[in-house]
């Protein structure tokens, strides 16, 4: 597609349930990021995929969070046993590795509400 | 490790006032630098960028100059408008893994 696509755009889930958030990056982009943005807060880095390299998982807040990227394209962020503090907007971004002018393109985000 | 520090907000200005949002970075080597903007209810989008020392990025009346000597990339606009009200994020891209490093964001409110 023309841009980064995220689904669903909104998700309301009950505490304790698992959720899966999907990101479809721009075709050909080798780098993919997941961020979390809580109300009124900045971007909290979660995980970074770059090509075939091992992902940088240093930002995942707990072992309830995991992410995978299949075939170097679509990525899924999974949150198990959701808690109310997981409520936030989850943003995905992708970029091309080539060149120093590389910019990241963001999706519209998934707004997750845990009730 | 690499980091980006930007001034805390919120910043509140009157229309046509001069804007400066400070951003400094630490990095090994020479990163590319970016300003992103997030308008209310919208996604993050690139505002401007610079890839080497003394480069000036500019867009929509905003400017930022890559200053290696002060490791800074301050965002400026000579005359802000109400429509500039948004959250502004400074970011750097460096290192072999080319991972984006973000500032915490600065909220700007422009009053008519």
PDB file of C-alpha atoms in Angstrom:
ATOM      1  CA  UNK A   1       0.000   0.000   0.000  1.00  0.00           C
ATOM      2  CA  UNK A   2       0.907   3.644  -0.129  1.00  0.00           C
ATOM      3  CA  UNK A   3       1.526   4.026   3.582  1.00  0.00           C
ATOM      4  CA  UNK A   4       1.909   2.135   6.833  1.00  0.00           C
ATOM      5  CA  UNK A   5      -1.331   0.405   7.701  1.00  0.00           C
ATOM      6  CA  UNK A   6      -2.312  -0.606  11.209  1.00  0.00           C
ATOM      7  CA  UNK A   7      -5.267  -2.632  12.363  1.00  0.00           C
ATOM      8  CA  UNK A   8      -7.497  -2.434  14.191  1.00  0.00           C
ATOM      9  CA  UNK A   9      -7.686   1.327  14.603  1.00  0.00           C
ATOM     10  CA  UNK A  10      -9.453   0.906  17.927  1.00  0.00           C
ATOM     11  CA  UNK A  11      -9.565  -2.033  20.289  1.00  0.00           C
ATOM     12  CA  UNK A  12     -11.407  -2.357  23.581  1.00  0.00           C
ATOM     13  CA  UNK A  13     -10.598  -5.454  25.565  1.00  0.00           C
ATOM     14  CA  UNK A  14     -11.253  -6.832  28.997  1.00  0.00           C
ATOM     15  CA  UNK A  15      -8.475  -7.032  31.532  1.00  0.00           C
ATOM     16  CA  UNK A  16      -6.741 -10.394  31.316  1.00  0.00           C
ATOM     17  CA  UNK A  17      -7.491 -11.027  27.666  1.00  0.00           C
ATOM     18  CA  UNK A  18      -4.845 -11.290  24.949  1.00  0.00           C
ATOM     19  CA  UNK A  19      -4.738  -8.858  22.021  1.00  0.00           C
ATOM     20  CA  UNK A  20      -2.946  -8.815  18.690  1.00  0.00           C
ATOM     21  CA  UNK A  21      -2.112  -5.612  16.855  1.00  0.00           C
ATOM     22  CA  UNK A  22      -1.105  -5.695  13.226  1.00  0.00           C
ATOM     23  CA  UNK A  23       1.232  -3.504  11.203  1.00  0.00           C
ATOM     24  CA  UNK A  24       1.608  -3.622   7.445  1.00  0.00           C
ATOM     25  CA  UNK A  25       4.682  -1.529   6.542  1.00  0.00           C
ATOM     26  CA  UNK A  26       5.457   0.220   3.296  1.00  0.00           C
ATOM     27  CA  UNK A  27       6.533  -2.319   0.703  1.00  0.00           C
ATOM     28  CA  UNK A  28      10.292  -2.726   0.563  1.00  0.00           C
ATOM     29  CA  UNK A  29      10.980  -1.081   3.919  1.00  0.00           C
ATOM     30  CA  UNK A  30      13.406  -3.192   5.893  1.00  0.00           C
ATOM     31  CA  UNK A  31      13.134  -1.390   9.229  1.00  0.00           C
ATOM     32  CA  UNK A  32      10.012  -1.594  11.387  1.00  0.00           C
ATOM     33  CA  UNK A  33       9.400  -0.032  14.778  1.00  0.00           C
ATOM     34  CA  UNK A  34       6.712  -0.388  17.418  1.00  0.00           C
ATOM     35  CA  UNK A  35       6.095   2.454  19.866  1.00  0.00           C
ATOM     36  CA  UNK A  36       3.601   3.127  22.592  1.00  0.00           C
ATOM     37  CA  UNK A  37       2.171   6.569  23.285  1.00  0.00           C
ATOM     38  CA  UNK A  38       0.211   7.046  26.461  1.00  0.00           C
ATOM     39  CA  UNK A  39      -2.106  10.034  26.880  1.00  0.00           C
ATOM     40  CA  UNK A  40      -0.036  13.202  26.976  1.00  0.00           C
ATOM     41  CA  UNK A  41       3.229  11.288  26.890  1.00  0.00           C
ATOM     42  CA  UNK A  42       6.046  10.911  24.397  1.00  0.00           C
ATOM     43  CA  UNK A  43       6.962   7.935  22.302  1.00  0.00           C
ATOM     44  CA  UNK A  44       7.968   4.856  24.261  1.00  0.00           C
ATOM     45  CA  UNK A  45      10.117   2.534  22.169  1.00  0.00           C
ATOM     46  CA  UNK A  46       9.031  -1.094  22.264  1.00  0.00           C
ATOM     47  CA  UNK A  47      10.797  -3.108  19.580  1.00  0.00           C
ATOM     48  CA  UNK A  48      12.791  -2.633  16.367  1.00  0.00           C
ATOM     49  CA  UNK A  49      13.178  -4.987  13.427  1.00  0.00           C
ATOM     50  CA  UNK A  50      15.882  -4.411  10.816  1.00  0.00           C
ATOM     51  CA  UNK A  51      16.029  -6.841   7.912  1.00  0.00           C
ATOM     52  CA  UNK A  52      17.152 -10.301   8.954  1.00  0.00           C
ATOM     53  CA  UNK A  53      18.966  -9.109  12.072  1.00  0.00           C
ATOM     54  CA  UNK A  54      17.831 -10.145  15.515  1.00  0.00           C
ATOM     55  CA  UNK A  55      15.206  -7.659  16.704  1.00  0.00           C
ATOM     56  CA  UNK A  56      16.006  -5.095  19.361  1.00  0.00           C
ATOM     57  CA  UNK A  57      13.517  -5.988  22.097  1.00  0.00           C
ATOM     58  CA  UNK A  58      15.021  -3.740  24.737  1.00  0.00           C
ATOM     59  CA  UNK A  59      11.900  -1.600  25.043  1.00  0.00           C
ATOM     60  CA  UNK A  60       9.350  -4.304  25.722  1.00  0.00           C
ATOM     61  CA  UNK A  61       7.971  -3.512  29.192  1.00  0.00           C
ATOM     62  CA  UNK A  62       7.316  -7.079  30.331  1.00  0.00           C
ATOM     63  CA  UNK A  63       7.247 -10.666  29.141  1.00  0.00           C
ATOM     64  CA  UNK A  64       3.552 -10.197  28.392  1.00  0.00           C
ATOM     65  CA  UNK A  65       4.615  -8.282  25.301  1.00  0.00           C
ATOM     66  CA  UNK A  66       5.998  -9.957  22.207  1.00  0.00           C
ATOM     67  CA  UNK A  67       6.264  -9.158  18.531  1.00  0.00           C
ATOM     68  CA  UNK A  68       7.133 -10.948  15.373  1.00  0.00           C
ATOM     69  CA  UNK A  69       7.699  -9.990  11.800  1.00  0.00           C
ATOM     70  CA  UNK A  70       6.931 -12.656   9.264  1.00  0.00           C
ATOM     71  CA  UNK A  71       8.731 -12.738   5.942  1.00  0.00           C
ATOM     72  CA  UNK A  72      10.303  -9.383   6.631  1.00  0.00           C
ATOM     73  CA  UNK A  73       7.003  -7.604   6.064  1.00  0.00           C
ATOM     74  CA  UNK A  74       3.891  -7.693   8.258  1.00  0.00           C
ATOM     75  CA  UNK A  75       4.417  -7.455  12.007  1.00  0.00           C
ATOM     76  CA  UNK A  76       2.184  -8.471  14.882  1.00  0.00           C
ATOM     77  CA  UNK A  77       2.480  -7.102  18.411  1.00  0.00           C
ATOM     78  CA  UNK A  78       0.900  -9.404  20.975  1.00  0.00           C
ATOM     79  CA  UNK A  79      -0.012  -8.400  24.513  1.00  0.00           C
ATOM     80  CA  UNK A  80      -0.974 -11.276  26.786  1.00  0.00           C
ATOM     81  CA  UNK A  81      -3.114 -10.961  29.905  1.00  0.00           C
ATOM     82  CA  UNK A  82      -3.732  -7.275  29.280  1.00  0.00           C
ATOM     83  CA  UNK A  83      -3.691  -4.823  32.180  1.00  0.00           C
ATOM     84  CA  UNK A  84      -5.283  -1.404  32.450  1.00  0.00           C
ATOM     85  CA  UNK A  85      -1.868   0.262  32.274  1.00  0.00           C
ATOM     86  CA  UNK A  86      -1.474  -1.215  28.789  1.00  0.00           C
ATOM     87  CA  UNK A  87      -4.090   1.267  27.543  1.00  0.00           C
ATOM     88  CA  UNK A  88      -2.352   3.518  25.028  1.00  0.00           C
ATOM     89  CA  UNK A  89      -1.969   4.211  21.340  1.00  0.00           C
ATOM     90  CA  UNK A  90       0.370   1.698  19.735  1.00  0.00           C
ATOM     91  CA  UNK A  91       2.237   3.147  16.779  1.00  0.00           C
ATOM     92  CA  UNK A  92       4.082   1.328  14.035  1.00  0.00           C
ATOM     93  CA  UNK A  93       6.618   2.929  11.717  1.00  0.00           C
ATOM     94  CA  UNK A  94       8.736   1.678   8.849  1.00  0.00           C
ATOM     95  CA  UNK A  95      11.732   3.014   7.000  1.00  0.00           C
ATOM     96  CA  UNK A  96      14.108   2.067   4.261  1.00  0.00           C
ATOM     97  CA  UNK A  97      17.620   1.197   5.289  1.00  0.00           C
ATOM     98  CA  UNK A  98      19.237   2.851   2.321  1.00  0.00           C
ATOM     99  CA  UNK A  99      20.710   6.317   2.525  1.00  0.00           C
ATOM    100  CA  UNK A 100      21.221   8.841   5.308  1.00  0.00           C
ATOM    101  CA  UNK A 101      18.021  10.693   4.486  1.00  0.00           C
ATOM    102  CA  UNK A 102      15.946   7.789   5.664  1.00  0.00           C
ATOM    103  CA  UNK A 103      12.807   8.929   7.378  1.00  0.00           C
ATOM    104  CA  UNK A 104      10.295   6.852   9.271  1.00  0.00           C
ATOM    105  CA  UNK A 105       6.704   6.706   8.102  1.00  0.00           C
ATOM    106  CA  UNK A 106       4.090   6.178  10.757  1.00  0.00           C
ATOM    107  CA  UNK A 107       0.783   4.427  10.728  1.00  0.00           C
ATOM    108  CA  UNK A 108      -2.293   5.984  12.311  1.00  0.00           C
ATOM    109  CA  UNK A 109      -1.917   3.778  15.351  1.00  0.00           C
ATOM    110  CA  UNK A 110      -4.131   1.380  17.256  1.00  0.00           C
ATOM    111  CA  UNK A 111      -5.871   2.841  20.273  1.00  0.00           C
ATOM    112  CA  UNK A 112      -6.040   0.103  22.893  1.00  0.00           C
ATOM    113  CA  UNK A 113      -8.367   0.459  25.848  1.00  0.00           C
ATOM    114  CA  UNK A 114      -8.296  -2.173  28.586  1.00  0.00           C
ATOM    115  CA  UNK A 115     -11.382  -2.124  30.763  1.00  0.00           C
TER     116      UNK A 115
ATOM    117  CA  UNK B   1      24.262   5.405  24.489  1.00  0.00           C
ATOM    118  CA  UNK B   2      22.662   7.687  21.947  1.00  0.00           C
ATOM    119  CA  UNK B   3      20.030  10.078  23.231  1.00  0.00           C
ATOM    120  CA  UNK B   4      17.916  13.077  22.276  1.00  0.00           C
ATOM    121  CA  UNK B   5      16.885  15.781  24.722  1.00  0.00           C
ATOM    122  CA  UNK B   6      14.311  18.419  23.902  1.00  0.00           C
ATOM    123  CA  UNK B   7      12.819  21.184  25.948  1.00  0.00           C
ATOM    124  CA  UNK B   8       9.837  20.325  28.043  1.00  0.00           C
ATOM    125  CA  UNK B   9       6.477  21.806  27.294  1.00  0.00           C
ATOM    126  CA  UNK B  10       3.887  22.862  27.126  1.00  0.00           C
ATOM    127  CA  UNK B  11       4.829  25.962  25.213  1.00  0.00           C
ATOM    128  CA  UNK B  12       2.093  28.578  24.836  1.00  0.00           C
ATOM    129  CA  UNK B  13       2.502  31.465  22.398  1.00  0.00           C
ATOM    130  CA  UNK B  14       0.390  34.152  20.821  1.00  0.00           C
ATOM    131  CA  UNK B  15      -0.114  34.159  17.089  1.00  0.00           C
ATOM    132  CA  UNK B  16       2.820  35.711  15.169  1.00  0.00           C
ATOM    133  CA  UNK B  17       5.249  35.129  18.041  1.00  0.00           C
ATOM    134  CA  UNK B  18       8.716  33.672  17.459  1.00  0.00           C
ATOM    135  CA  UNK B  19       9.145  29.999  18.290  1.00  0.00           C
ATOM    136  CA  UNK B  20      12.202  28.071  19.403  1.00  0.00           C
ATOM    137  CA  UNK B  21      12.105  24.475  20.580  1.00  0.00           C
ATOM    138  CA  UNK B  22      15.508  23.280  21.712  1.00  0.00           C
ATOM    139  CA  UNK B  23      16.863  19.858  20.835  1.00  0.00           C
ATOM    140  CA  UNK B  24      20.296  18.413  21.623  1.00  0.00           C
ATOM    141  CA  UNK B  25      21.650  14.980  20.892  1.00  0.00           C
ATOM    142  CA  UNK B  26      24.401  12.610  21.884  1.00  0.00           C
ATOM    143  CA  UNK B  27      25.604  10.060  19.366  1.00  0.00           C
ATOM    144  CA  UNK B  28      28.657   8.194  18.205  1.00  0.00           C
ATOM    145  CA  UNK B  29      29.466   9.481  14.760  1.00  0.00           C
ATOM    146  CA  UNK B  30      27.265  11.859  12.850  1.00  0.00           C
ATOM    147  CA  UNK B  31      23.569  11.086  12.962  1.00  0.00           C
ATOM    148  CA  UNK B  32      20.828  12.287  10.683  1.00  0.00           C
ATOM    149  CA  UNK B  33      18.419  14.548  12.552  1.00  0.00           C
ATOM    150  CA  UNK B  34      14.673  14.954  12.197  1.00  0.00           C
ATOM    151  CA  UNK B  35      11.736  16.945  13.489  1.00  0.00           C
ATOM    152  CA  UNK B  36       8.371  15.209  13.440  1.00  0.00           C
ATOM    153  CA  UNK B  37       5.013  16.815  14.160  1.00  0.00           C
ATOM    154  CA  UNK B  38       1.801  15.346  15.498  1.00  0.00           C
ATOM    155  CA  UNK B  39      -1.270  17.516  14.934  1.00  0.00           C
ATOM    156  CA  UNK B  40      -4.292  16.904  17.166  1.00  0.00           C
ATOM    157  CA  UNK B  41      -6.031  13.691  16.191  1.00  0.00           C
ATOM    158  CA  UNK B  42      -3.494  12.872  13.492  1.00  0.00           C
ATOM    159  CA  UNK B  43      -0.507  10.586  13.087  1.00  0.00           C
ATOM    160  CA  UNK B  44       3.146  11.531  13.287  1.00  0.00           C
ATOM    161  CA  UNK B  45       4.590  13.046  10.154  1.00  0.00           C
ATOM    162  CA  UNK B  46       8.010  14.267   9.155  1.00  0.00           C
ATOM    163  CA  UNK B  47       8.385  18.062   9.328  1.00  0.00           C
ATOM    164  CA  UNK B  48      12.025  18.500   8.294  1.00  0.00           C
ATOM    165  CA  UNK B  49      15.403  16.810   8.381  1.00  0.00           C
ATOM    166  CA  UNK B  50      19.155  17.363   8.030  1.00  0.00           C
ATOM    167  CA  UNK B  51      21.835  14.793   7.367  1.00  0.00           C
ATOM    168  CA  UNK B  52      25.156  16.544   7.952  1.00  0.00           C
ATOM    169  CA  UNK B  53      26.703  19.407   9.845  1.00  0.00           C
ATOM    170  CA  UNK B  54      25.536  22.911   8.875  1.00  0.00           C
ATOM    171  CA  UNK B  55      22.633  21.527   6.836  1.00  0.00           C
ATOM    172  CA  UNK B  56      19.411  23.474   7.319  1.00  0.00           C
ATOM    173  CA  UNK B  57      16.127  21.659   7.081  1.00  0.00           C
ATOM    174  CA  UNK B  58      13.056  23.743   6.337  1.00  0.00           C
ATOM    175  CA  UNK B  59       9.359  23.236   5.743  1.00  0.00           C
ATOM    176  CA  UNK B  60       6.132  25.209   6.314  1.00  0.00           C
ATOM    177  CA  UNK B  61       8.118  28.170   7.634  1.00  0.00           C
ATOM    178  CA  UNK B  62       9.958  26.033  10.193  1.00  0.00           C
ATOM    179  CA  UNK B  63      13.746  25.750  10.139  1.00  0.00           C
ATOM    180  CA  UNK B  64      16.398  23.786  12.009  1.00  0.00           C
ATOM    181  CA  UNK B  65      20.155  23.843  11.521  1.00  0.00           C
ATOM    182  CA  UNK B  66      22.397  20.862  12.290  1.00  0.00           C
ATOM    183  CA  UNK B  67      25.068  22.255  14.635  1.00  0.00           C
ATOM    184  CA  UNK B  68      27.849  19.750  15.223  1.00  0.00           C
ATOM    185  CA  UNK B  69      29.778  22.019  17.569  1.00  0.00           C
ATOM    186  CA  UNK B  70      26.854  22.308  19.973  1.00  0.00           C
ATOM    187  CA  UNK B  71      25.247  18.949  19.052  1.00  0.00           C
ATOM    188  CA  UNK B  72      21.962  20.758  18.541  1.00  0.00           C
ATOM    189  CA  UNK B  73      19.066  20.885  16.102  1.00  0.00           C
ATOM    190  CA  UNK B  74      16.776  23.598  17.446  1.00  0.00           C
ATOM    191  CA  UNK B  75      13.452  24.143  15.722  1.00  0.00           C
ATOM    192  CA  UNK B  76      12.506  27.739  14.900  1.00  0.00           C
ATOM    193  CA  UNK B  77       9.693  29.623  13.237  1.00  0.00           C
ATOM    194  CA  UNK B  78       9.531  33.356  12.885  1.00  0.00           C
ATOM    195  CA  UNK B  79       5.779  33.785  13.145  1.00  0.00           C
ATOM    196  CA  UNK B  80       3.619  30.981  14.463  1.00  0.00           C
ATOM    197  CA  UNK B  81      -0.015  30.433  13.554  1.00  0.00           C
ATOM    198  CA  UNK B  82      -2.868  28.803  15.431  1.00  0.00           C
ATOM    199  CA  UNK B  83      -2.629  25.917  12.975  1.00  0.00           C
ATOM    200  CA  UNK B  84       0.906  25.168  14.247  1.00  0.00           C
ATOM    201  CA  UNK B  85      -0.532  23.931  17.531  1.00  0.00           C
ATOM    202  CA  UNK B  86       0.770  20.364  17.796  1.00  0.00           C
ATOM    203  CA  UNK B  87       3.325  18.166  19.512  1.00  0.00           C
ATOM    204  CA  UNK B  88       6.833  18.337  18.060  1.00  0.00           C
ATOM    205  CA  UNK B  89       9.342  15.494  18.344  1.00  0.00           C
ATOM    206  CA  UNK B  90      13.081  15.636  17.701  1.00  0.00           C
ATOM    207  CA  UNK B  91      14.778  12.413  16.581  1.00  0.00           C
ATOM    208  CA  UNK B  92      18.180  11.134  15.514  1.00  0.00           C
ATOM    209  CA  UNK B  93      19.183   8.203  13.347  1.00  0.00           C
ATOM    210  CA  UNK B  94      22.651   6.783  13.753  1.00  0.00           C
ATOM    211  CA  UNK B  95      24.728   3.751  14.402  1.00  0.00           C
ATOM    212  CA  UNK B  96      25.189   0.568  12.515  1.00  0.00           C
ATOM    213  CA  UNK B  97      21.710  -0.579  13.438  1.00  0.00           C
ATOM    214  CA  UNK B  98      20.208   2.708  12.265  1.00  0.00           C
ATOM    215  CA  UNK B  99      17.710   2.865  15.088  1.00  0.00           C
ATOM    216  CA  UNK B 100      15.684   6.026  15.592  1.00  0.00           C
ATOM    217  CA  UNK B 101      16.187   7.771  18.925  1.00  0.00           C
ATOM    218  CA  UNK B 102      13.396  10.110  20.055  1.00  0.00           C
ATOM    219  CA  UNK B 103      12.976  13.072  22.316  1.00  0.00           C
ATOM    220  CA  UNK B 104       9.960  13.159  24.618  1.00  0.00           C
ATOM    221  CA  UNK B 105       8.038  15.680  22.549  1.00  0.00           C
ATOM    222  CA  UNK B 106       7.126  19.326  23.124  1.00  0.00           C
ATOM    223  CA  UNK B 107       3.525  20.427  23.066  1.00  0.00           C
ATOM    224  CA  UNK B 108       2.899  23.815  21.422  1.00  0.00           C
ATOM    225  CA  UNK B 109      -0.319  25.775  21.799  1.00  0.00           C
ATOM    226  CA  UNK B 110      -0.754  28.956  19.757  1.00  0.00           C
ATOM    227  CA  UNK B 111      -3.505  31.324  20.832  1.00  0.00           C
ATOM    228  CA  UNK B 112      -5.193  33.781  18.457  1.00  0.00           C
TER     229      UNK B 112
END
